PDB file of C-alpha atoms and ligand atoms in Angstrom:
ATOM      1  CA  MET A   1      82.546 132.854 100.685  1.00 58.00           C
ATOM      2  CA  ASP A   2      79.437 133.056 103.147  1.00 60.00           C
ATOM      3  CA  PRO A   3      80.180 131.310 106.586  1.00 62.00           C
ATOM      4  CA  ARG A   4      76.758 130.531 106.627  1.00 77.00           C
ATOM      5  CA  GLU A   5      76.634 128.502 103.511  1.00 90.00           C
ATOM      6  CA  PRO A   6      77.848 124.949 103.444  1.00 96.00           C
ATOM      7  CA  LEU A   7      81.134 124.196 102.219  1.00 97.00           C
ATOM      8  CA  LEU A   8      79.839 121.053 100.249  1.00 98.00           C
ATOM      9  CA  ARG A   9      76.487 120.524  99.089  1.00 98.00           C
ATOM     10  CA  VAL A  10      75.623 116.898  97.594  1.00 98.00           C
ATOM     11  CA  GLU A  11      72.085 116.749  96.083  1.00 98.00           C
ATOM     12  CA  GLN A  12      70.623 113.543  94.920  1.00 98.00           C
ATOM     13  CA  LEU A  13      73.616 111.927  93.888  1.00 98.00           C
ATOM     14  CA  SER A  14      73.364 108.518  92.181  1.00 97.00           C
ATOM     15  CA  VAL A  15      76.195 106.353  90.813  1.00 97.00           C
ATOM     16  CA  ARG A  16      75.261 102.674  89.091  1.00 95.00           C
ATOM     17  CA  PHE A  17      77.504 100.164  87.799  1.00 91.00           C
ATOM     18  CA  ALA A  18      76.071  97.592  85.336  1.00 87.00           C
ATOM     19  CA  GLY A  19      73.260  96.914  87.368  1.00 84.00           C
ATOM     20  CA  VAL A  20      74.446  97.782  90.884  1.00 91.00           C
ATOM     21  CA  ARG A  21      73.422 100.917  92.490  1.00 92.00           C
ATOM     22  CA  ALA A  22      76.169 102.120  94.688  1.00 96.00           C
ATOM     23  CA  LEU A  23      74.889 105.285  95.565  1.00 98.00           C
ATOM     24  CA  SER A  24      70.972 106.273  95.298  1.00 97.00           C
ATOM     25  CA  GLU A  25      69.646 109.665  95.574  1.00 97.00           C
ATOM     26  CA  VAL A  26      72.244 110.827  98.490  1.00 98.00           C
ATOM     27  CA  SER A  27      71.849 114.428  99.887  1.00 98.00           C
ATOM     28  CA  PHE A  28      73.532 115.975 102.624  1.00 98.00           C
ATOM     29  CA  VAL A  29      75.628 119.209 103.267  1.00 98.00           C
ATOM     30  CA  VAL A  30      79.011 120.141 105.277  1.00 98.00           C
ATOM     31  CA  TRP A  31      79.468 123.062 106.975  1.00 97.00           C
ATOM     32  CA  PRO A  32      82.851 124.978 106.935  1.00 97.00           C
ATOM     33  CA  GLY A  33      84.962 123.422 109.768  1.00 96.00           C
ATOM     34  CA  GLU A  34      82.951 120.708 110.409  1.00 97.00           C
ATOM     35  CA  LEU A  35      84.190 116.955 110.983  1.00 98.00           C
ATOM     36  CA  PHE A  36      81.505 115.011 109.208  1.00 98.00           C
ATOM     37  CA  ALA A  37      81.621 111.082 109.047  1.00 98.00           C
ATOM     38  CA  VAL A  38      80.136 108.846 106.396  1.00 98.00           C
ATOM     39  CA  ILE A  39      79.642 105.510 107.999  1.00 96.00           C
ATOM     40  CA  GLY A  40      77.838 102.259 106.728  1.00 95.00           C
ATOM     41  CA  PRO A  41      78.146  98.431 106.285  1.00 93.00           C
ATOM     42  CA  ASN A  42      80.760  97.206 103.604  1.00 91.00           C
ATOM     43  CA  GLY A  43      79.336  97.837 100.398  1.00 92.00           C
ATOM     44  CA  ALA A  44      77.172 100.695 101.529  1.00 95.00           C
ATOM     45  CA  GLY A  45      78.752 103.165  99.050  1.00 96.00           C
ATOM     46  CA  LYS A  46      81.036 104.990 101.249  1.00 96.00           C
ATOM     47  CA  THR A  47      84.392 104.634  98.527  1.00 94.00           C
ATOM     48  CA  SER A  48      81.682 105.603  95.730  1.00 96.00           C
ATOM     49  CA  LEU A  49      80.850 108.734  97.545  1.00 97.00           C
ATOM     50  CA  PHE A  50      84.634 109.660  97.728  1.00 96.00           C
ATOM     51  CA  ASN A  51      85.527 108.633  94.283  1.00 95.00           C
ATOM     52  CA  VAL A  52      82.791 110.982  92.949  1.00 97.00           C
ATOM     53  CA  LEU A  53      83.801 113.868  95.287  1.00 97.00           C
ATOM     54  CA  SER A  54      87.471 113.419  93.838  1.00 94.00           C
ATOM     55  CA  ARG A  55      85.933 113.101  89.982  1.00 94.00           C
ATOM     56  CA  VAL A  56      87.363 109.402  89.519  1.00 92.00           C
ATOM     57  CA  TYR A  57      83.552 108.257  89.212  1.00 93.00           C
ATOM     58  CA  GLN A  58      80.941 110.286  87.192  1.00 93.00           C
ATOM     59  CA  PRO A  59      77.810 110.064  88.858  1.00 96.00           C
ATOM     60  CA  GLU A  60      74.514 108.698  86.980  1.00 95.00           C
ATOM     61  CA  ALA A  61      72.462 111.731  88.515  1.00 97.00           C
ATOM     62  CA  GLY A  62      72.945 114.802  91.032  1.00 97.00           C
ATOM     63  CA  ARG A  63      74.645 117.823  91.700  1.00 97.00           C
ATOM     64  CA  VAL A  64      77.651 118.526  93.968  1.00 98.00           C
ATOM     65  CA  THR A  65      78.692 122.052  94.937  1.00 98.00           C
ATOM     66  CA  PHE A  66      81.907 122.438  96.449  1.00 97.00           C
ATOM     67  CA  ALA A  67      82.843 126.397  97.572  1.00 95.00           C
ATOM     68  CA  GLY A  68      80.139 127.831  95.452  1.00 94.00           C
ATOM     69  CA  GLN A  69      81.312 125.900  92.158  1.00 95.00           C
ATOM     70  CA  ASP A  70      79.870 122.914  90.174  1.00 97.00           C
ATOM     71  CA  LEU A  71      82.484 119.841  91.283  1.00 97.00           C
ATOM     72  CA  LEU A  72      81.110 118.149  88.544  1.00 97.00           C
ATOM     73  CA  ARG A  73      82.571 120.288  86.208  1.00 95.00           C
ATOM     74  CA  LEU A  74      85.869 119.996  87.303  1.00 94.00           C
ATOM     75  CA  LYS A  75      88.442 117.447  85.411  1.00 91.00           C
ATOM     76  CA  PRO A  76      89.927 115.052  88.066  1.00 87.00           C
ATOM     77  CA  HIS A  77      93.395 116.938  88.337  1.00 85.00           C
ATOM     78  CA  GLN A  78      91.526 120.238  88.883  1.00 90.00           C
ATOM     79  CA  VAL A  79      90.040 118.758  92.077  1.00 92.00           C
ATOM     80  CA  ALA A  80      93.150 119.523  94.020  1.00 90.00           C
ATOM     81  CA  ARG A  81      93.506 122.719  92.704  1.00 90.00           C
ATOM     82  CA  ALA A  82      90.223 123.918  93.987  1.00 93.00           C
ATOM     83  CA  GLY A  83      90.868 122.686  97.708  1.00 94.00           C
ATOM     84  CA  ILE A  84      89.974 118.981  98.157  1.00 96.00           C
ATOM     85  CA  ALA A  85      92.665 116.448  98.819  1.00 95.00           C
ATOM     86  CA  ARG A  86      92.344 112.927  99.853  1.00 93.00           C
ATOM     87  CA  THR A  87      94.139 110.144 101.732  1.00 90.00           C
ATOM     88  CA  PHE A  88      94.065 106.622 100.639  1.00 80.00           C
ATOM     89  CA  GLN A  89      93.056 103.146 102.226  1.00 73.00           C
ATOM     90  CA  ASN A  90      96.335 101.616 100.406  1.00 69.00           C
ATOM     91  CA  MET A  91      99.179 103.477  99.502  1.00 67.00           C
ATOM     92  CA  GLY A  92     102.631 101.915  98.512  1.00 64.00           C
ATOM     93  CA  GLN A  93     102.940 103.468  95.131  1.00 74.00           C
ATOM     94  CA  PHE A  94     106.316 105.099  96.164  1.00 82.00           C
ATOM     95  CA  PRO A  95     108.326 103.294  98.090  1.00 87.00           C
ATOM     96  CA  THR A  96     111.680 104.671  97.331  1.00 91.00           C
ATOM     97  CA  MET A  97     110.604 108.649  97.500  1.00 92.00           C
ATOM     98  CA  THR A  98     111.443 110.023 100.718  1.00 95.00           C
ATOM     99  CA  VAL A  99     108.604 111.330 103.224  1.00 95.00           C
ATOM    100  CA  LEU A 100     109.550 115.107 102.737  1.00 95.00           C
ATOM    101  CA  ASP A 101     109.640 114.493  98.778  1.00 94.00           C
ATOM    102  CA  TYR A 102     106.290 113.089  99.041  1.00 93.00           C
ATOM    103  CA  LEU A 103     104.721 115.790 100.512  1.00 94.00           C
ATOM    104  CA  LEU A 104     106.292 118.178  98.030  1.00 92.00           C
ATOM    105  CA  LEU A 105     104.994 115.863  95.201  1.00 88.00           C
ATOM    106  CA  GLY A 106     101.434 116.647  96.965  1.00 84.00           C
ATOM    107  CA  ARG A 107     102.239 120.341  97.275  1.00 86.00           C
ATOM    108  CA  HIS A 108     103.237 120.593  93.609  1.00 79.00           C
ATOM    109  CA  THR A 109      99.482 119.382  92.582  1.00 72.00           C
ATOM    110  CA  ARG A 110      98.053 122.617  93.895  1.00 63.00           C
ATOM    111  CA  MET A 111     100.741 125.107  93.108  1.00 61.00           C
ATOM    112  CA  HIS A 112     101.435 127.589  90.444  1.00 55.00           C
ATOM    113  CA  SER A 113     104.577 126.739  89.242  1.00 50.00           C
ATOM    114  CA  GLY A 114     105.292 123.290  87.195  1.00 54.00           C
ATOM    115  CA  ILE A 115     107.250 120.497  89.075  1.00 54.00           C
ATOM    116  CA  LEU A 116     109.699 120.748  86.316  1.00 55.00           C
ATOM    117  CA  ARG A 117     110.164 124.699  86.734  1.00 54.00           C
ATOM    118  CA  ALA A 118     110.263 124.372  90.192  1.00 55.00           C
ATOM    119  CA  GLY A 119     112.676 121.288  89.629  1.00 59.00           C
ATOM    120  CA  LEU A 120     114.946 123.588  87.910  1.00 58.00           C
ATOM    121  CA  PHE A 121     114.711 126.484  90.414  1.00 57.00           C
ATOM    122  CA  ILE A 122     113.934 129.016  87.723  1.00 57.00           C
ATOM    123  CA  GLY A 123     113.401 132.881  88.696  1.00 61.00           C
ATOM    124  CA  PRO A 124     110.452 133.359  91.284  1.00 60.00           C
ATOM    125  CA  THR A 125     109.972 129.823  91.244  1.00 70.00           C
ATOM    126  CA  ARG A 126     113.001 129.477  94.053  1.00 75.00           C
ATOM    127  CA  ARG A 127     111.231 131.689  96.699  1.00 79.00           C
ATOM    128  CA  GLU A 128     107.812 129.590  96.110  1.00 79.00           C
ATOM    129  CA  GLU A 129     110.312 126.339  96.364  1.00 82.00           C
ATOM    130  CA  TRP A 130     111.480 127.750  99.662  1.00 83.00           C
ATOM    131  CA  GLU A 131     107.916 128.365 100.722  1.00 87.00           C
ATOM    132  CA  ASN A 132     106.676 124.727  99.874  1.00 88.00           C
ATOM    133  CA  ARG A 133     109.465 123.223 101.793  1.00 91.00           C
ATOM    134  CA  ALA A 134     109.073 125.163 104.834  1.00 93.00           C
ATOM    135  CA  TYR A 135     105.247 124.369 104.816  1.00 93.00           C
ATOM    136  CA  CYS A 136     105.782 120.790 104.143  1.00 95.00           C
ATOM    137  CA  LEU A 137     108.474 120.881 107.361  1.00 95.00           C
ATOM    138  CA  HIS A 138     105.715 122.443 109.314  1.00 94.00           C
ATOM    139  CA  ILE A 139     103.112 119.815 108.501  1.00 95.00           C
ATOM    140  CA  LEU A 140     105.659 117.173 109.266  1.00 96.00           C
ATOM    141  CA  ASP A 141     106.336 118.579 112.574  1.00 94.00           C
ATOM    142  CA  LEU A 142     102.733 118.804 113.369  1.00 92.00           C
ATOM    143  CA  LEU A 143     102.442 115.064 112.357  1.00 93.00           C
ATOM    144  CA  ASN A 144     105.524 114.046 114.509  1.00 92.00           C
ATOM    145  CA  LEU A 145     107.065 112.680 111.326  1.00 96.00           C
ATOM    146  CA  LYS A 146     110.228 115.236 111.228  1.00 94.00           C
ATOM    147  CA  GLU A 147     112.419 112.457 112.563  1.00 95.00           C
ATOM    148  CA  VAL A 148     111.582 110.366 109.543  1.00 96.00           C
ATOM    149  CA  ARG A 149     111.571 113.027 106.807  1.00 95.00           C
ATOM    150  CA  ASP A 150     114.537 111.611 105.125  1.00 96.00           C
ATOM    151  CA  ARG A 151     113.586 108.095 104.995  1.00 96.00           C
ATOM    152  CA  PRO A 152     112.176 106.190 101.987  1.00 95.00           C
ATOM    153  CA  LEU A 153     108.317 105.460 102.518  1.00 94.00           C
ATOM    154  CA  GLY A 154     108.908 102.011 101.976  1.00 92.00           C
ATOM    155  CA  SER A 155     110.862 101.478 104.883  1.00 94.00           C
ATOM    156  CA  LEU A 156     108.629 102.892 107.522  1.00 93.00           C
ATOM    157  CA  PRO A 157     106.133 100.805 109.315  1.00 91.00           C
ATOM    158  CA  TYR A 158     102.632 100.834 108.142  1.00 88.00           C
ATOM    159  CA  GLY A 159     101.154 103.183 110.722  1.00 88.00           C
ATOM    160  CA  LEU A 160     103.761 105.676 109.674  1.00 91.00           C
ATOM    161  CA  GLN A 161     103.227 105.174 106.168  1.00 91.00           C
ATOM    162  CA  LYS A 162      99.381 106.125 106.555  1.00 90.00           C
ATOM    163  CA  ARG A 163     100.482 109.324 108.682  1.00 92.00           C
ATOM    164  CA  ALA A 164     102.765 110.376 106.016  1.00 94.00           C
ATOM    165  CA  ASP A 165      99.812 109.971 103.568  1.00 92.00           C
ATOM    166  CA  LEU A 166      97.894 112.167 105.692  1.00 94.00           C
ATOM    167  CA  ALA A 167     100.861 114.505 106.057  1.00 95.00           C
ATOM    168  CA  ARG A 168     100.843 114.484 102.012  1.00 94.00           C
ATOM    169  CA  ALA A 169      97.178 115.404 101.883  1.00 94.00           C
ATOM    170  CA  LEU A 170      97.817 118.100 104.335  1.00 95.00           C
ATOM    171  CA  ALA A 171     100.725 119.855 102.441  1.00 93.00           C
ATOM    172  CA  MET A 172      97.998 120.476  99.822  1.00 92.00           C
ATOM    173  CA  GLU A 173      96.561 123.094 101.825  1.00 92.00           C
ATOM    174  CA  PRO A 174      93.213 121.808 101.356  1.00 95.00           C
ATOM    175  CA  ARG A 175      89.860 123.211 102.342  1.00 96.00           C
ATOM    176  CA  LEU A 176      88.234 119.813 102.353  1.00 98.00           C
ATOM    177  CA  LEU A 177      90.222 116.710 103.400  1.00 98.00           C
ATOM    178  CA  LEU A 178      88.415 113.267 102.588  1.00 97.00           C
ATOM    179  CA  LEU A 179      89.989 110.601 105.112  1.00 97.00           C
ATOM    180  CA  ASP A 180      89.636 107.329 103.712  1.00 93.00           C
ATOM    181  CA  GLU A 181      89.425 104.989 106.305  1.00 93.00           C
ATOM    182  CA  PRO A 182      92.695 106.609 108.297  1.00 93.00           C
ATOM    183  CA  VAL A 183      93.005 103.974 111.148  1.00 92.00           C
ATOM    184  CA  ALA A 184      92.378 100.614 109.121  1.00 90.00           C
ATOM    185  CA  GLY A 185      94.907  98.120 110.244  1.00 88.00           C
ATOM    186  CA  MET A 186      96.520 100.228 112.764  1.00 89.00           C
ATOM    187  CA  SER A 187      97.077  99.202 116.512  1.00 91.00           C
ATOM    188  CA  LEU A 188      95.220 100.939 119.673  1.00 92.00           C
ATOM    189  CA  GLU A 189      98.082 103.134 119.945  1.00 92.00           C
ATOM    190  CA  GLU A 190      98.762 104.331 116.529  1.00 91.00           C
ATOM    191  CA  THR A 191      94.771 104.766 116.314  1.00 93.00           C
ATOM    192  CA  GLU A 192      94.723 107.255 119.417  1.00 94.00           C
ATOM    193  CA  GLU A 193      97.808 109.131 117.817  1.00 92.00           C
ATOM    194  CA  ILE A 194      95.510 109.632 114.411  1.00 94.00           C
ATOM    195  CA  ALA A 195      92.440 110.445 116.367  1.00 95.00           C
ATOM    196  CA  ALA A 196      94.637 113.318 118.280  1.00 94.00           C
ATOM    197  CA  ILE A 197      96.137 114.698 114.772  1.00 94.00           C
ATOM    198  CA  ILE A 198      92.343 114.617 113.324  1.00 96.00           C
ATOM    199  CA  LEU A 199      91.379 116.776 116.153  1.00 95.00           C
ATOM    200  CA  GLU A 200      94.206 119.034 115.740  1.00 93.00           C
ATOM    201  CA  ILE A 201      93.574 119.341 111.874  1.00 94.00           C
ATOM    202  CA  LYS A 202      90.158 120.756 112.897  1.00 95.00           C
ATOM    203  CA  GLU A 203      91.036 122.924 115.717  1.00 93.00           C
ATOM    204  CA  GLN A 204      94.523 124.358 114.738  1.00 90.00           C
ATOM    205  CA  LEU A 205      94.105 124.341 111.006  1.00 91.00           C
ATOM    206  CA  GLY A 206      90.272 124.607 110.989  1.00 94.00           C
ATOM    207  CA  ILE A 207      89.987 122.283 107.905  1.00 96.00           C
ATOM    208  CA  THR A 208      86.792 120.676 107.267  1.00 98.00           C
ATOM    209  CA  GLN A 209      87.217 116.845 106.898  1.00 98.00           C
ATOM    210  CA  ILE A 210      84.917 114.002 105.690  1.00 98.00           C
ATOM    211  CA  LEU A 211      85.706 110.870 107.579  1.00 98.00           C
ATOM    212  CA  VAL A 212      84.970 107.697 106.073  1.00 97.00           C
ATOM    213  CA  GLU A 213      85.850 104.866 108.951  1.00 94.00           C
ATOM    214  CA  HIS A 214      84.504 101.232 110.232  1.00 92.00           C
ATOM    215  CA  ASP A 215      86.083 102.188 113.819  1.00 94.00           C
ATOM    216  CA  MET A 216      82.993 103.199 115.613  1.00 93.00           C
ATOM    217  CA  ALA A 217      84.543 104.323 118.824  1.00 93.00           C
ATOM    218  CA  LEU A 218      86.775 106.793 116.600  1.00 95.00           C
ATOM    219  CA  VAL A 219      83.892 108.046 114.598  1.00 96.00           C
ATOM    220  CA  MET A 220      81.615 108.358 117.441  1.00 95.00           C
ATOM    221  CA  GLY A 221      84.219 109.795 119.840  1.00 95.00           C
ATOM    222  CA  LEU A 222      84.900 112.423 116.753  1.00 96.00           C
ATOM    223  CA  ALA A 223      82.619 113.336 114.414  1.00 97.00           C
ATOM    224  CA  ASP A 224      80.390 116.528 114.761  1.00 98.00           C
ATOM    225  CA  ARG A 225      77.781 114.726 112.678  1.00 98.00           C
ATOM    226  CA  VAL A 226      77.524 111.414 111.076  1.00 97.00           C
ATOM    227  CA  LEU A 227      75.790 110.199 107.597  1.00 98.00           C
ATOM    228  CA  VAL A 228      74.836 106.768 107.678  1.00 97.00           C
ATOM    229  CA  LEU A 229      74.732 104.876 104.266  1.00 97.00           C
ATOM    230  CA  ASP A 230      73.228 101.442 103.565  1.00 96.00           C
ATOM    231  CA  PHE A 231      73.059  99.946 100.236  1.00 95.00           C
ATOM    232  CA  GLY A 232      73.912 102.991  98.680  1.00 97.00           C
ATOM    233  CA  ARG A 233      70.948 105.084 100.524  1.00 97.00           C
ATOM    234  CA  VAL A 234      71.052 107.537 103.355  1.00 98.00           C
ATOM    235  CA  ILE A 235      69.346 105.594 106.249  1.00 97.00           C
ATOM    236  CA  ALA A 236      70.229 108.002 109.122  1.00 97.00           C
ATOM    237  CA  GLU A 237      71.920 111.553 109.742  1.00 97.00           C
ATOM    238  CA  GLY A 238      72.652 113.582 112.599  1.00 97.00           C
ATOM    239  CA  ARG A 239      74.720 113.900 115.771  1.00 97.00           C
ATOM    240  CA  PRO A 240      76.756 110.510 116.924  1.00 96.00           C
ATOM    241  CA  ALA A 241      74.366 109.989 119.974  1.00 94.00           C
ATOM    242  CA  GLU A 242      71.257 110.232 117.714  1.00 95.00           C
ATOM    243  CA  VAL A 243      72.769 108.104 114.708  1.00 95.00           C
ATOM    244  CA  GLN A 244      73.611 105.449 117.559  1.00 92.00           C
ATOM    245  CA  ALA A 245      70.046 105.124 118.984  1.00 92.00           C
ATOM    246  CA  ASN A 246      68.568 105.110 115.597  1.00 94.00           C
ATOM    247  CA  PRO A 247      66.810 101.727 114.881  1.00 93.00           C
ATOM    248  CA  ALA A 248      67.646 101.847 111.141  1.00 93.00           C
ATOM    249  CA  VAL A 249      71.084 101.972 111.739  1.00 93.00           C
ATOM    250  CA  ILE A 250      70.905  99.182 114.608  1.00 91.00           C
ATOM    251  CA  LYS A 251      69.422  96.970 112.082  1.00 90.00           C
ATOM    252  CA  ALA A 252      71.837  97.725 109.270  1.00 89.00           C
ATOM    253  CA  TYR A 253      74.803  96.955 111.450  1.00 85.00           C
ATOM    254  CA  LEU A 254      73.206  93.676 112.954  1.00 74.00           C
ATOM    255  CA  GLY A 255      72.727  92.346 109.799  1.00 70.00           C
ATOM    256  CA  GLU A 256      76.163  92.346 109.179  1.00 53.00           C
ATOM    257  CA  GLU A 257      78.564  92.221 112.126  1.00 51.00           C
ATOM    258  CA  SER A 258      77.235  92.716 115.570  1.00 46.00           C
ATOM    259  CA  GLU A 259      80.783  93.637 117.053  1.00 45.00           C
ATOM    260  CA  GLN A 260      80.610  96.871 114.521  1.00 50.00           C
ATOM    261  CA  LEU A 261      77.690  98.290 116.782  1.00 51.00           C
ATOM    262  CA  PRO A 262      78.212 101.582 117.962  1.00 51.00           C
ATOM    263  CA  ALA A 263      78.787 101.724 121.785  1.00 50.00           C
ATOM    264  CA  PRO A 264      76.173 103.349 123.820  1.00 47.00           C
ATOM    265  CA  ALA A 265      76.467 107.044 124.029  1.00 45.00           C
ATOM    266  CA  ASP A 266      77.089 107.129 127.399  1.00 45.00           C
ATOM    267  CA  ASP A 267      80.636 105.683 127.019  1.00 44.00           C
ATOM    268  CA  LEU A 268      81.832 107.807 124.471  1.00 42.00           C
ATOM    269  CA  PRO A 269      83.676 110.904 124.925  1.00 41.00           C
ATOM    270  CA  ALA A 270      81.553 114.076 124.592  1.00 40.00           C
ATOM    271  CA  VAL A 271      81.525 115.581 120.981  1.00 37.00           C
ATOM    272  CA  SER A 272      81.637 119.240 119.919  1.00 40.00           C
ATOM    273  CA  GLU A 273      78.516 121.184 119.289  1.00 39.00           C
ATOM    274  CA  ASN A 274      78.181 123.116 116.170  1.00 37.00           C
TER     275      ASN A 274
HETATM  276  N1  LIG B 301      84.131 100.259  89.982  1.00 78.33           N
HETATM  277  C1  LIG B 301      83.181  99.517  90.527  1.00 78.33           C
HETATM  278  N2  LIG B 301      82.744  98.716  89.483  1.00 78.33           N
HETATM  279  C2  LIG B 301      81.613  97.879  89.827  1.00 78.33           C
HETATM  280  N3  LIG B 301      81.047  98.196  90.959  1.00 78.33           N
HETATM  281  C3  LIG B 301      81.513  99.021  92.083  1.00 78.33           C
HETATM  282  C4  LIG B 301      82.714  99.443  91.596  1.00 78.33           C
HETATM  283  N4  LIG B 301      82.787 100.537  92.719  1.00 78.33           N
HETATM  284  C5  LIG B 301      82.064  99.872  93.612  1.00 78.33           C
HETATM  285  N5  LIG B 301      81.246  99.203  93.228  1.00 78.33           N
HETATM  286  C6  LIG B 301      79.975  98.591  93.983  1.00 78.33           C
HETATM  287  O1  LIG B 301      79.199  99.445  94.521  1.00 78.33           O
HETATM  288  C7  LIG B 301      78.755  99.165  95.759  1.00 78.33           C
HETATM  289  C8  LIG B 301      79.404 100.238  96.838  1.00 78.33           C
HETATM  290  O2  LIG B 301      80.708 100.103  96.781  1.00 78.33           O
HETATM  291  P1  LIG B 301      81.537 100.823  97.741  1.00 78.33           P
HETATM  292  O3  LIG B 301      83.210 100.407  97.597  1.00 78.33           O
HETATM  293  O4  LIG B 301      81.576 102.263  97.373  1.00 78.33           O
HETATM  294  O5  LIG B 301      81.317 100.698  99.115  1.00 78.33           O
HETATM  295  P2  LIG B 301      81.954 100.754 100.928  1.00 78.33           P
HETATM  296  O6  LIG B 301      80.797 101.365 101.495  1.00 78.33           O
HETATM  297  O7  LIG B 301      83.364 101.842 100.351  1.00 78.33           O
HETATM  298  O8  LIG B 301      82.620  99.535 101.024  1.00 78.33           O
HETATM  299  P3  LIG B 301      83.828  98.812 102.089  1.00 78.33           P
HETATM  300  O9  LIG B 301      83.468  99.573 103.568  1.00 78.33           O
HETATM  301  O10 LIG B 301      83.707  97.762 101.938  1.00 78.33           O
HETATM  302  O11 LIG B 301      84.859  99.678 101.593  1.00 78.33           O
HETATM  303  C9  LIG B 301      79.376  97.593  96.029  1.00 78.33           C
HETATM  304  O12 LIG B 301      78.251  96.772  95.777  1.00 78.33           O
HETATM  305  C10 LIG B 301      80.435  97.424  94.957  1.00 78.33           C
HETATM  306  O13 LIG B 301      80.744  96.392  94.757  1.00 78.33           O
END
């Protein structure tokens, strides 16, 4: 793929639910290696956008091109194999599964051998299984989860469960990682750890990320570029400092919760140029 081509191109995307316009003619591109954030007040359409990108929602109109292919032609189960992985706001569907098995399960969704064959260790799948395991252990190491790899997910504190979910998404070796409120409900310390991990994913693994998050300090400190939605429409797009100074963005946030207002740009860590 041409590195000058966007990895993701969203054009004129509209999503509607019986009278509610969740997204209206939304367009943007995400470049390879970029950390792209999508923000907006409650109900702005952020989750709907992720649901379109993971093929859960069918848009009313628009085009989505991922790595040169028409994403909207894929079935939901083909999205992971195409290279898109997603973390979830709420997890907890597998409380008895160990952390390592959770990663292996995620990884199998994009591997060649079926989980049944792999489970039975038939022929060449044995080697693939060992490779999968080694890769999952590498990800657990990267995310400081090695010590809890054999613990059931349900026995872990909330912050570690969310980190395990991020590890599961990374174990899929995605080209595009969709992070859905990765620090929601986390303490300051846990938030700082996740911020460091997000930067490592960008810098060490080179994975392109789209971050949906209400924590403005995190977004403005990490993102290369920010897209702002309000009532399903794009109201601003640009580098964090540009977006923070945009009157339409300030108005959208003031109308809802003034404490969510982005901090002045001077107080924030520098963001990388691209
Ligand atoms: N499955 C659905 N059925 C009906 N309406 C929906 C559905 N999903 C989203 N909506 C509506 O679409 C609009 C956008 O919602 P969405 O969840 O995408 O916003 P959001 O920006 O993710 O909000 P939040 O920050 O609160 O998570 C809202 O008005 C919401 O009620």
